[in-house]
Tab-separated table of C-alpha atoms in Angstrom:
chain	number	residue	atom	x	y	z
S	1	MET	CA	21.121	85.911	33.062
S	2	GLU	CA	19.918	86.308	29.468
S	3	LEU	CA	23.607	86.580	28.515
S	4	SER	CA	24.510	83.534	30.382
S	5	CYS	CA	21.859	81.514	28.637
S	6	SER	CA	23.080	82.699	25.274
S	7	ILE	CA	26.595	81.630	26.200
S	8	VAL	CA	25.390	78.140	27.184
S	9	ASN	CA	23.360	77.695	24.056
S	10	LYS	CA	26.498	78.377	21.969
S	11	ILE	CA	28.456	76.060	24.129
S	12	VAL	CA	26.080	73.113	23.474
S	13	TRP	CA	26.652	73.267	19.748
S	14	THR	CA	30.457	73.220	19.882
S	15	ARG	CA	32.463	70.287	18.791
S	16	GLU	CA	32.883	67.322	21.152
S	17	ILE	CA	36.643	67.873	21.401
S	18	GLY	CA	36.354	70.918	23.504
S	19	PHE	CA	33.248	69.904	25.388
S	20	LYS	CA	34.811	69.105	28.778
S	21	PHE	CA	36.951	72.235	28.825
S	22	LEU	CA	33.965	74.489	28.041
S	23	ILE	CA	31.906	72.873	30.699
S	24	ALA	CA	34.571	73.617	33.313
S	25	LYS	CA	34.537	77.182	32.371
S	26	VAL	CA	30.802	77.533	32.557
S	27	THR	CA	30.801	75.900	35.899
S	28	GLU	CA	32.663	78.787	37.363
S	29	LEU	CA	29.937	81.123	36.259
S	30	PHE	CA	27.031	78.875	37.378
S	31	PRO	CA	27.874	76.861	40.465
S	32	LEU	CA	25.756	73.904	41.609
S	33	PRO	CA	22.929	74.707	44.159
S	34	SER	CA	23.649	74.321	47.882
S	35	PHE	CA	20.917	71.603	48.446
S	36	PRO	CA	22.386	68.495	46.742
S	37	HIS	CA	20.299	66.212	48.967
S	38	LEU	CA	17.306	67.151	46.876
S	39	PHE	CA	19.049	66.429	43.616
S	40	PRO	CA	21.321	63.490	44.326
S	41	THR	CA	21.410	62.418	40.701
S	42	LEU	CA	21.740	65.861	39.099
S	43	SER	CA	25.035	66.245	37.350
S	44	THR	CA	26.708	69.503	36.359
S	45	THR	CA	25.765	69.181	32.680
S	46	THR	CA	22.154	68.379	33.491
S	47	TYR	CA	21.856	71.333	35.894
S	48	LEU	CA	23.434	73.740	33.378
S	49	PHE	CA	21.297	72.483	30.496
S	50	GLY	CA	18.270	72.517	32.614
S	51	ARG	CA	18.497	76.163	33.341
S	52	CYS	CA	18.813	76.945	29.583
S	53	GLY	CA	15.451	76.231	27.908
S	54	ARG	CA	14.638	73.217	25.609
S	55	TRP	CA	17.275	70.772	27.035
S	56	SER	CA	16.010	70.877	30.636
S	57	SER	CA	13.298	68.158	30.642
S	58	ILE	CA	15.116	65.819	28.239
S	59	ARG	CA	18.439	65.660	29.903
S	60	TYR	CA	16.974	65.709	33.448
S	61	LEU	CA	14.510	62.806	32.837
S	62	SER	CA	17.034	60.823	30.884
S	63	THR	CA	19.751	60.934	33.624
S	64	PHE	CA	17.125	60.462	36.437
S	65	ALA	CA	15.613	57.430	34.792
S	66	GLN	CA	19.049	55.836	34.313
S	67	GLN	CA	19.701	56.185	37.993
S	68	ILE	CA	16.371	54.989	39.392
S	69	GLU	CA	15.616	52.151	36.855
S	70	PRO	CA	17.741	49.517	38.599
S	71	THR	CA	16.063	50.184	41.949
S	72	THR	CA	12.445	50.520	40.877
S	73	ARG	CA	11.897	48.084	37.899
S	74	SER	CA	13.002	44.384	37.898
S	75	ARG	CA	13.492	42.873	34.546
S	76	PRO	CA	10.877	40.131	33.931
S	77	GLU	CA	12.046	36.508	33.557
S	78	PRO	CA	11.587	35.123	29.974
S	79	ILE	CA	8.694	32.807	29.542
S	80	PRO	CA	9.982	29.355	28.675
S	81	ILE	CA	8.949	27.952	25.281
S	82	LYS	CA	8.248	24.347	25.117
S	83	HIS	CA	9.084	22.786	21.707
S	84	GLU	CA	6.819	19.859	21.463
S	85	PRO	CA	7.209	17.483	18.556
S	86	PRO	CA	4.486	17.686	15.960
S	87	GLN	CA	1.674	15.212	16.645
S	88	THR	CA	1.453	12.699	13.916
S	89	ARG	CA	-1.934	11.178	13.123
S	90	PRO	CA	-1.914	7.430	13.960
S	91	GLN	CA	-1.898	5.313	10.905
S	92	PRO	CA	-4.718	2.811	10.405
S	93	ASP	CA	-4.053	-0.945	10.556
S	94	PRO	CA	-4.887	-2.410	7.168
S	95	TYR	CA	-5.979	-5.755	8.760
S	96	LEU	CA	-8.175	-4.128	11.374
S	97	LEU	CA	-10.159	-2.215	8.796
S	98	VAL	CA	-11.382	-5.422	7.161
S	99	ALA	CA	-10.867	-7.906	10.004
S	100	PRO	CA	-14.455	-9.227	10.116
S	101	GLU	CA	-14.437	-9.844	6.361
S	102	LEU	CA	-11.106	-11.545	6.456
S	103	THR	CA	-12.439	-13.848	9.328
S	104	HIS	CA	-15.535	-14.530	7.237
S	105	ILE	CA	-13.425	-15.502	4.178
S	106	ARG	CA	-11.354	-17.934	6.092
S	107	LYS	CA	-14.359	-19.572	7.841
S	108	ASN	CA	-16.521	-19.814	4.773
S	109	MET	CA	-13.771	-21.083	2.481
S	110	LEU	CA	-14.337	-24.713	3.424
S	111	ASN	CA	-17.979	-24.478	2.695
S	112	LEU	CA	-17.112	-23.081	-0.741
S	113	LEU	CA	-14.795	-26.028	-1.269
S	114	GLY	CA	-17.252	-28.641	-0.061
S	115	THR	CA	-16.346	-32.089	-1.362
S	116	ALA	CA	-17.298	-35.663	-0.703
S	117	HIS	CA	-13.738	-36.916	-0.962
S	118	PRO	CA	-11.826	-36.788	2.262
S	119	ASP	CA	-8.373	-36.316	0.764
S	120	LEU	CA	-9.434	-33.148	-0.951
S	121	ALA	CA	-11.091	-31.997	2.286
S	122	ASP	CA	-7.710	-32.542	4.054
S	123	ILE	CA	-5.889	-30.471	1.544
S	124	ALA	CA	-8.311	-27.599	1.792
S	125	GLU	CA	-8.122	-27.579	5.650
S	126	TYR	CA	-4.323	-27.802	5.563
S	127	TYR	CA	-4.000	-24.736	3.410
S	128	PHE	CA	-6.889	-22.529	4.357
S	129	LEU	CA	-6.977	-23.000	8.163
S	130	GLN	CA	-3.212	-22.448	8.776
S	131	PRO	CA	-2.223	-18.831	9.692
S	132	SER	CA	-1.713	-16.702	6.644
S	133	LYS	CA	-1.134	-13.029	5.748
S	134	GLN	CA	-4.032	-13.163	3.209
S	135	LEU	CA	-2.211	-10.476	1.341
S	136	ARG	CA	-4.218	-10.756	-1.917
S	137	SER	CA	-7.597	-10.904	-0.104
S	138	LEU	CA	-6.629	-7.876	1.939
S	139	LEU	CA	-5.689	-5.858	-0.995
S	140	ILE	CA	-8.899	-6.641	-2.780
S	141	LEU	CA	-11.076	-5.692	0.166
S	142	LEU	CA	-9.173	-2.457	0.808
S	143	PHE	CA	-9.391	-1.344	-2.787
S	144	SER	CA	-13.120	-2.127	-2.738
S	145	ARG	CA	-13.545	0.105	0.333
S	146	ALA	CA	-11.525	2.882	-1.239
S	147	THR	CA	-13.415	3.018	-4.606
S	148	ASN	CA	-16.972	1.877	-3.756
S	149	GLY	CA	-19.263	4.861	-4.385
S	150	LEU	CA	-17.004	6.249	-7.184
S	151	GLY	CA	-18.291	4.267	-10.110
S	152	ARG	CA	-21.050	5.260	-12.406
S	153	ASN	CA	-23.013	2.000	-11.730
S	154	TRP	CA	-22.529	2.002	-7.926
S	155	GLU	CA	-26.046	2.824	-7.070
S	156	ARG	CA	-27.244	-0.301	-9.012
S	157	LYS	CA	-24.766	-2.499	-7.385
S	158	HIS	CA	-25.550	-1.270	-3.948
S	159	TRP	CA	-29.301	-1.575	-4.623
S	160	ASP	CA	-28.981	-5.229	-5.718
S	161	ALA	CA	-27.046	-6.058	-2.591
S	162	ALA	CA	-29.601	-4.388	-0.427
S	163	CYS	CA	-32.483	-6.137	-2.129
S	164	GLU	CA	-30.821	-9.666	-1.612
S	165	ALA	CA	-30.170	-8.865	2.045
S	166	SER	CA	-33.670	-7.607	2.684
S	167	SER	CA	-35.349	-10.596	0.990
S	168	GLY	CA	-33.315	-13.192	2.882
S	169	GLN	CA	-31.090	-14.003	-0.083
S	170	SER	CA	-27.837	-13.046	1.503
S	171	GLU	CA	-26.396	-16.371	0.259
S	172	GLU	CA	-27.408	-15.705	-3.284
S	173	LEU	CA	-23.846	-16.272	-4.485
S	174	ASP	CA	-23.981	-19.844	-3.175
S	175	ARG	CA	-26.937	-20.745	-5.310
S	176	PRO	CA	-25.777	-22.695	-8.479
S	177	LEU	CA	-26.705	-21.460	-11.876
S	178	ALA	CA	-27.391	-24.971	-13.081
S	179	LEU	CA	-28.998	-27.905	-11.300
S	180	SER	CA	-27.029	-28.933	-8.237
S	181	ASN	CA	-27.199	-32.648	-9.300
S	182	VAL	CA	-25.756	-31.811	-12.689
S	183	LEU	CA	-22.918	-29.841	-11.173
S	184	ASN	CA	-21.838	-31.903	-8.275
S	185	GLU	CA	-23.470	-35.379	-8.439
S	186	TRP	CA	-23.340	-38.353	-10.821
S	187	ASN	CA	-26.871	-37.721	-12.037
S	188	PRO	CA	-28.884	-40.501	-10.598
S	189	SER	CA	-32.141	-39.165	-12.202
S	190	MET	CA	-30.602	-39.508	-15.750
S	191	PRO	CA	-31.625	-42.635	-17.745
S	192	ASP	CA	-29.009	-45.299	-17.572
S	193	HIS	CA	-30.456	-48.027	-19.964
S	194	THR	CA	-31.531	-48.196	-23.456
S	195	GLU	CA	-35.198	-48.643	-22.865
S	196	SER	CA	-35.448	-45.331	-20.824
S	197	PHE	CA	-34.114	-43.369	-23.817
S	198	GLY	CA	-36.975	-44.659	-25.965
S	199	SER	CA	-39.674	-43.086	-23.742
S	200	VAL	CA	-40.151	-39.653	-22.362
S	201	PHE	CA	-38.522	-39.264	-19.016
S	202	THR	CA	-39.041	-36.382	-16.483
S	203	LEU	CA	-36.823	-33.369	-16.849
S	204	GLN	CA	-35.940	-31.253	-13.809
S	205	GLN	CA	-36.103	-27.442	-14.188
S	206	ALA	CA	-33.933	-25.047	-12.298
S	207	VAL	CA	-35.591	-22.488	-10.195
S	208	PRO	CA	-35.302	-19.104	-11.976
S	209	ARG	CA	-33.691	-16.254	-10.109
S	210	LEU	CA	-35.729	-13.344	-8.923
S	211	GLU	CA	-35.165	-10.075	-10.685
S	212	HIS	CA	-34.723	-7.135	-8.434
S	213	PRO	CA	-36.787	-3.951	-8.938
S	214	PRO	CA	-34.925	-1.048	-10.472
S	215	PRO	CA	-33.341	1.287	-7.892
S	216	PRO	CA	-35.165	4.554	-7.007
S	217	PRO	CA	-33.929	7.612	-8.735
S	218	SER	CA	-31.121	9.281	-6.877
S	219	SER	CA	-31.477	12.854	-5.807
S	220	PRO	CA	-29.027	15.581	-7.143
S	221	LEU	CA	-27.455	15.594	-3.596
S	222	THR	CA	-26.879	11.978	-3.743
S	223	ARG	CA	-25.177	12.186	-7.171
S	224	ALA	CA	-23.097	15.085	-6.106
S	225	ILE	CA	-21.946	13.740	-2.765
S	226	PRO	CA	-22.313	9.981	-2.837
S	227	GLY	CA	-20.920	9.470	0.639
S	228	ILE	CA	-23.455	11.647	2.462
S	229	ILE	CA	-26.551	9.559	2.125
S	230	SER	CA	-25.042	6.143	2.598
S	231	LEU	CA	-21.407	5.272	3.287
S	232	PRO	CA	-19.754	2.904	0.850
S	233	CYS	CA	-19.576	-0.686	2.067
S	234	LEU	CA	-18.183	-3.956	0.815
S	235	LEU	CA	-20.495	-5.876	-1.500
S	236	PRO	CA	-20.978	-9.588	-1.186
S	237	THR	CA	-19.592	-10.032	-4.649
S	238	GLN	CA	-16.309	-8.401	-3.660
S	239	ILE	CA	-16.008	-10.476	-0.603
S	240	ARG	CA	-16.544	-13.548	-2.789
S	241	LEU	CA	-14.009	-12.221	-5.238
S	242	ALA	CA	-11.389	-12.168	-2.438
S	243	GLN	CA	-12.107	-15.835	-1.718
S	244	ILE	CA	-11.744	-16.774	-5.373
S	245	VAL	CA	-8.358	-15.004	-5.690
S	246	GLU	CA	-7.090	-16.735	-2.545
S	247	MET	CA	-8.246	-20.125	-4.026
S	248	VAL	CA	-6.343	-19.471	-7.216
S	249	HIS	CA	-3.267	-18.609	-5.277
S	250	VAL	CA	-3.393	-21.656	-3.093
S	251	ALA	CA	-4.055	-23.867	-6.137
S	252	PHE	CA	-0.810	-22.667	-7.834
S	253	GLN	CA	1.118	-22.990	-4.540
S	254	LEU	CA	0.188	-26.720	-4.664
S	255	HIS	CA	1.400	-26.953	-8.218
S	256	GLU	CA	4.484	-24.930	-7.556
S	257	GLY	CA	5.608	-27.327	-4.721
S	258	ILE	CA	5.755	-30.027	-7.333
S	259	THR	CA	7.277	-28.237	-10.344
S	260	LYS	CA	9.762	-26.231	-8.169
S	261	GLY	CA	10.776	-29.266	-6.163
S	262	SER	CA	11.947	-27.334	-3.094
S	263	GLU	CA	12.964	-29.484	-0.189
S	264	ALA	CA	10.987	-27.432	2.298
S	265	GLU	CA	7.761	-27.717	0.293
S	266	SER	CA	8.210	-31.412	-0.388
S	267	SER	CA	8.930	-32.297	3.178
S	268	SER	CA	5.980	-30.263	4.291
S	269	MET	CA	3.670	-32.132	1.969
S	270	GLN	CA	5.219	-35.600	2.852
S	271	SER	CA	4.669	-34.765	6.512
S	272	MET	CA	0.992	-34.211	5.762
S	273	GLY	CA	0.763	-37.318	3.688
S	274	PHE	CA	0.200	-35.473	0.401
S	275	GLY	CA	2.025	-36.945	-2.532
S	276	ASN	CA	2.757	-35.305	-5.841
S	277	LYS	CA	-0.302	-36.700	-7.592
S	278	LEU	CA	-2.636	-35.690	-4.859
S	279	SER	CA	-1.181	-32.182	-4.712
S	280	ILE	CA	-1.720	-31.727	-8.495
S	281	LEU	CA	-5.215	-33.032	-8.321
S	282	GLY	CA	-5.941	-30.835	-5.239
S	283	GLY	CA	-4.724	-27.740	-7.157
S	284	ASP	CA	-6.859	-28.610	-10.175
S	285	PHE	CA	-9.901	-29.117	-7.842
S	286	LEU	CA	-9.349	-25.608	-6.279
S	287	LEU	CA	-9.208	-24.061	-9.714
S	288	GLY	CA	-12.378	-25.782	-10.775
S	289	ARG	CA	-14.245	-24.584	-7.656
S	290	ALA	CA	-12.841	-21.100	-8.183
S	291	SER	CA	-14.186	-21.141	-11.840
S	292	THR	CA	-17.670	-22.246	-10.508
S	293	ALA	CA	-17.800	-19.446	-8.014
S	294	LEU	CA	-16.500	-16.915	-10.445
S	295	SER	CA	-19.360	-17.572	-12.919
S	296	ARG	CA	-21.856	-16.455	-10.170
S	297	LEU	CA	-20.516	-12.964	-9.806
S	298	GLY	CA	-22.453	-11.853	-12.792
S	299	GLU	CA	-19.742	-9.802	-14.408
S	300	SER	CA	-18.368	-11.021	-17.714
S	301	GLU	CA	-15.290	-8.724	-17.456
S	302	VAL	CA	-14.434	-10.134	-14.006
S	303	VAL	CA	-14.679	-13.655	-15.429
S	304	GLU	CA	-12.321	-12.691	-18.267
S	305	LEU	CA	-9.828	-11.037	-15.913
S	306	VAL	CA	-9.572	-13.882	-13.388
S	307	ALA	CA	-9.520	-16.594	-16.171
S	308	SER	CA	-6.701	-14.885	-17.859
S	309	VAL	CA	-4.774	-14.808	-14.539
S	310	ILE	CA	-4.824	-18.638	-14.641
S	311	SER	CA	-3.239	-18.724	-18.072
S	312	ASN	CA	-0.720	-15.973	-16.866
S	313	LEU	CA	0.364	-18.100	-14.010
S	314	VAL	CA	1.048	-21.106	-16.255
S	315	GLU	CA	2.996	-18.919	-18.761
S	316	GLY	CA	5.168	-17.486	-15.930
S	317	GLU	CA	5.884	-20.981	-14.756
S	318	PHE	CA	7.200	-21.881	-18.196
S	319	LEU	CA	9.490	-18.916	-18.072
S	320	ARG	CA	10.754	-19.807	-14.698
S	321	MET	CA	11.734	-23.435	-15.453
S	322	GLU	CA	15.459	-24.119	-15.969
S	323	GLU	CA	14.871	-26.063	-19.210
S	324	ILE	CA	12.053	-27.127	-21.560
S	325	ARG	CA	12.180	-30.144	-23.632
S	326	THR	CA	9.992	-30.536	-26.622
S	327	PRO	CA	9.980	-33.378	-29.215
S	328	GLU	CA	10.445	-30.863	-32.179
S	329	LEU	CA	12.667	-28.180	-30.561
S	330	GLY	CA	14.524	-30.319	-28.023
S	331	VAL	CA	16.052	-28.395	-25.151
S	332	MET	CA	15.196	-24.675	-25.172
S	333	CYS	CA	18.218	-22.703	-24.084
S	334	GLY	CA	18.321	-19.851	-21.697
S	335	PRO	CA	18.676	-16.123	-22.593
S	336	ARG	CA	21.476	-15.104	-24.905
S	337	SER	CA	22.389	-11.928	-23.055
S	338	VAL	CA	21.856	-10.212	-19.763
S	339	LEU	CA	19.532	-7.636	-21.370
S	340	SER	CA	17.198	-10.386	-22.709
S	341	ALA	CA	17.439	-12.091	-19.234
S	342	TRP	CA	16.201	-8.845	-17.618
S	343	GLU	CA	13.212	-8.796	-20.132
S	344	LEU	CA	12.297	-12.271	-19.385
S	345	TYR	CA	12.707	-11.877	-15.641
S	346	LEU	CA	10.397	-8.891	-15.402
S	347	ARG	CA	7.862	-10.639	-17.707
S	348	LYS	CA	7.961	-13.709	-15.575
S	349	THR	CA	7.595	-11.579	-12.383
S	350	TYR	CA	4.387	-9.975	-13.765
S	351	LEU	CA	2.921	-13.246	-14.994
S	352	ARG	CA	3.625	-15.324	-11.898
S	353	THR	CA	3.074	-12.833	-9.146
S	354	ALA	CA	1.815	-9.369	-10.272
S	355	SER	CA	-0.947	-10.416	-12.572
S	356	LEU	CA	-3.141	-11.944	-9.866
S	357	VAL	CA	-2.759	-8.801	-7.731
S	358	ALA	CA	-3.315	-6.365	-10.517
S	359	LYS	CA	-6.327	-8.073	-12.170
S	360	GLY	CA	-7.903	-8.983	-8.735
S	361	ALA	CA	-7.763	-5.221	-7.687
S	362	ARG	CA	-9.205	-4.218	-11.087
S	363	SER	CA	-12.014	-6.890	-10.862
S	364	ALA	CA	-12.932	-5.507	-7.332
S	365	VAL	CA	-13.422	-2.067	-8.776
S	366	VAL	CA	-15.469	-3.438	-11.617
S	367	LEU	CA	-17.707	-5.277	-9.182
S	368	GLY	CA	-18.114	-1.880	-7.335
S	369	GLY	CA	-19.809	-0.366	-10.457
S	370	CYS	CA	-16.944	1.064	-12.469
S	371	ARG	CA	-17.474	1.004	-16.137
S	372	GLU	CA	-15.313	1.504	-19.242
S	373	GLY	CA	-13.674	4.947	-19.081
S	374	ASP	CA	-13.652	5.161	-15.282
S	375	ILE	CA	-10.118	5.886	-14.161
S	376	TRP	CA	-10.442	3.847	-10.963
S	377	LYS	CA	-10.042	0.557	-12.784
S	378	GLU	CA	-6.781	1.850	-14.216
S	379	VAL	CA	-5.639	3.050	-10.815
S	380	ALA	CA	-6.371	-0.417	-9.313
S	381	TYR	CA	-4.581	-2.149	-11.989
S	382	ALA	CA	-1.535	0.064	-11.952
S	383	TYR	CA	-1.248	-0.172	-8.127
S	384	GLY	CA	-1.507	-3.921	-8.144
S	385	ARG	CA	1.094	-4.301	-10.894
S	386	ASN	CA	3.718	-2.198	-9.234
S	387	LEU	CA	3.073	-3.671	-5.791
S	388	GLY	CA	3.230	-7.226	-7.200
S	389	ILE	CA	6.564	-6.646	-8.871
S	390	ALA	CA	7.999	-4.946	-5.808
S	391	TYR	CA	6.871	-7.842	-3.632
S	392	GLN	CA	8.517	-10.514	-5.888
S	393	LEU	CA	11.728	-8.404	-6.287
S	394	LEU	CA	12.156	-8.311	-2.598
S	395	GLU	CA	11.227	-12.023	-2.304
S	396	ASP	CA	13.989	-12.929	-4.728
S	397	ALA	CA	16.451	-10.673	-2.789
S	398	LEU	CA	15.710	-12.448	0.575
S	399	ASP	CA	15.745	-15.882	-0.944
S	400	ILE	CA	19.075	-15.719	-2.701
S	401	LYS	CA	20.685	-18.376	-0.432
S	402	HIS	CA	18.132	-20.959	-1.599
S	403	MET	CA	18.791	-20.328	-5.350
S	404	GLN	CA	17.763	-23.070	-7.760
S	405	PRO	CA	18.258	-23.837	-11.431
S	406	GLY	CA	16.126	-21.639	-13.619
S	407	LEU	CA	15.773	-18.085	-14.938
S	408	ALA	CA	18.078	-15.571	-13.239
S	409	THR	CA	16.546	-13.271	-10.670
S	410	GLY	CA	17.199	-9.608	-9.960
S	411	PRO	CA	20.266	-9.950	-7.525
S	412	ALA	CA	21.997	-12.225	-10.091
S	413	LEU	CA	21.450	-9.907	-12.943
S	414	PHE	CA	22.605	-6.862	-10.981
S	415	ALA	CA	25.615	-8.870	-9.781
S	416	SER	CA	26.561	-9.860	-13.352
S	417	GLU	CA	27.459	-6.154	-13.990
S	418	GLU	CA	30.069	-6.302	-11.411
S	419	CYS	CA	31.128	-9.928	-11.796
S	420	PRO	CA	31.191	-10.949	-15.537
S	421	ARG	CA	31.790	-14.434	-14.478
S	422	LEU	CA	28.112	-14.832	-13.804
S	423	VAL	CA	27.161	-14.207	-17.384
S	424	PRO	CA	27.714	-17.737	-18.734
S	425	LEU	CA	25.860	-19.179	-15.735
S	426	ILE	CA	22.874	-17.023	-16.491
S	427	GLN	CA	22.885	-17.953	-20.218
S	428	ARG	CA	22.535	-21.654	-19.297
S	429	ASN	CA	19.991	-20.987	-16.458
S	430	PHE	CA	22.365	-22.286	-13.783
S	431	THR	CA	21.864	-25.904	-15.026
S	432	GLY	CA	25.540	-26.894	-14.804
S	433	GLU	CA	26.904	-28.793	-11.938
S	434	GLY	CA	27.731	-26.452	-8.984
S	435	ASP	CA	26.300	-23.428	-10.876
S	436	THR	CA	23.864	-22.417	-8.117
S	437	GLU	CA	26.494	-22.540	-5.346
S	438	LEU	CA	29.058	-20.615	-7.386
S	439	ALA	CA	26.350	-18.062	-8.344
S	440	VAL	CA	25.427	-17.392	-4.674
S	441	GLU	CA	29.109	-16.912	-3.888
S	442	TYR	CA	29.494	-14.388	-6.748
S	443	ILE	CA	26.265	-12.557	-5.835
S	444	GLN	CA	27.177	-12.169	-2.096
S	445	ALA	CA	30.537	-10.578	-3.170
S	446	THR	CA	28.642	-7.741	-5.014
S	447	SER	CA	25.957	-5.284	-4.369
S	448	GLY	CA	23.415	-7.353	-6.394
S	449	VAL	CA	21.136	-7.891	-3.399
S	450	GLU	CA	21.058	-4.297	-2.195
S	451	ARG	CA	20.426	-3.050	-5.703
S	452	ALA	CA	17.538	-5.534	-6.028
S	453	ARG	CA	16.052	-4.022	-2.818
S	454	LEU	CA	16.356	-0.528	-4.190
S	455	LEU	CA	14.496	-1.542	-7.414
S	456	ALA	CA	11.712	-3.098	-5.298
S	457	GLU	CA	11.436	0.238	-3.305
S	458	ALA	CA	11.212	2.041	-6.653
S	459	TYR	CA	8.342	-0.015	-7.692
S	460	ALA	CA	6.655	0.460	-4.329
S	461	ASP	CA	6.998	4.256	-4.735
S	462	LYS	CA	5.275	3.948	-8.107
S	463	ALA	CA	2.424	2.157	-6.308
S	464	ARG	CA	2.085	4.838	-3.713
S	465	ASP	CA	2.129	7.518	-6.313
S	466	VAL	CA	-0.745	5.917	-8.099
S	467	LEU	CA	-2.771	5.998	-4.884
S	468	GLN	CA	-2.706	9.803	-4.859
S	469	LEU	CA	-5.349	9.683	-7.520
S	470	LEU	CA	-7.871	8.238	-5.023
S	471	PRO	CA	-10.004	10.540	-2.798
S	472	ASP	CA	-8.548	11.032	0.606
S	473	SER	CA	-9.901	8.458	3.131
S	474	GLU	CA	-8.749	6.150	5.906
S	475	THR	CA	-8.701	3.186	3.538
S	476	LYS	CA	-6.300	5.115	1.213
S	477	ILE	CA	-3.959	5.654	4.050
S	478	ALA	CA	-4.324	1.870	4.936
S	479	LEU	CA	-3.349	1.067	1.362
S	480	GLU	CA	-0.148	3.277	1.721
S	481	VAL	CA	0.597	1.450	5.008
S	482	LEU	CA	0.106	-1.892	3.311
S	483	THR	CA	2.515	-0.937	0.507
S	484	GLU	CA	5.119	-0.149	3.186
S	485	LEU	CA	4.466	-3.422	5.046
S	486	ALA	CA	4.769	-5.473	1.897
S	487	VAL	CA	8.179	-3.964	0.985
S	488	LYS	CA	9.594	-3.794	4.548
S	489	ARG	CA	8.202	-7.285	5.435
S	490	SER	CA	7.188	-5.897	8.840
S	491	TRP	CA	4.035	-7.927	9.265
């Protein structure tokens, strides 16, 4: 038996080529046992190796396991994996965030424009009570919410607003700085004959404004985390600023309907019974009321910003006009080249559209307590500038079929690169007979409109990039949504 095991051990290590032949020879020396019913799965190789030391357990268990596995163990079914789409956080609606304030602005506008003349009251009701997107007011309110609490002077601003509310002076902004009869009436108390000037007459004195006590010193925790103690809110001055900006915008809409001479605007005014003269006077009246309300905000920087907007709008209107006649210079010609036309067009776009948005947003941040050196003022201005330019670029692309004589817009300037026949039309501001119809035909045959859309989206992307400097908040997301709505026009 010891000799047999020695033979088998040598056989195991032989090459694979003669394996079957050697197994057959060994089987003659060691036949299988006579009770196969006890070892139904035992092969010759397993039996032989099992009798020879170290291979017995390995070979037997391996062969036996292969035979019984299909009958004793069932393969488990794989667990199905559900691939659910990633849940996106719902985006806030910009209008819903400040809906109460927008409603207040619309309702209180007529009180701010109060006048004794019925025609001026009709103009105010026509423009301020009809449905409107209130885009400029919305942007000012949202930027106020996004930056309140960040300025170095926020605590003082918040304290003043709280003092006015607690003392019942919530309408402090409606109180005139001068005597009401001096501002709005024809001064019945003033002497109107020579004898009265020879004697002393009674002078009326304005009621002095109450000075608010200084705010309590803030704790280190409040200075470190301004949003923990009291959440930033909208100040009354910021809401009033939104009203003022809307008044300035509507005033220039009235003037634009006269200078632009569009058929739609003229027919709308005629149907309401507003002539050109009344429209001009109505716009002037709105600007006067806006200036009065502006002086009560108490911020000289804001007064300067909004006042400069009025002059910007006038400058932009001069650039837009098809021709300007002066006694000394005569008729001023259009741009000499397409490059200079681009420069004039972008300057006009800023002056007539983006300046009101940019300076309005900056003014809102100033009223929230930001001072010189605070980055939030620059963020507000840059955002408003880029968004305003993007808005006007898209407006010009959508309104190409109603083209009028005047400075060339983005689609025409882009189209001139593909259609050189547009260049002489651009140089004379489309003042020739049939120039506008011919220009529309040329533009529609090129990619000018699409390229203008892409340029608008590029400016909108710049506006979104600027917003990344603001702290994360729901209002910041709402500003991003507003940017998308303004460019896509999906109101």
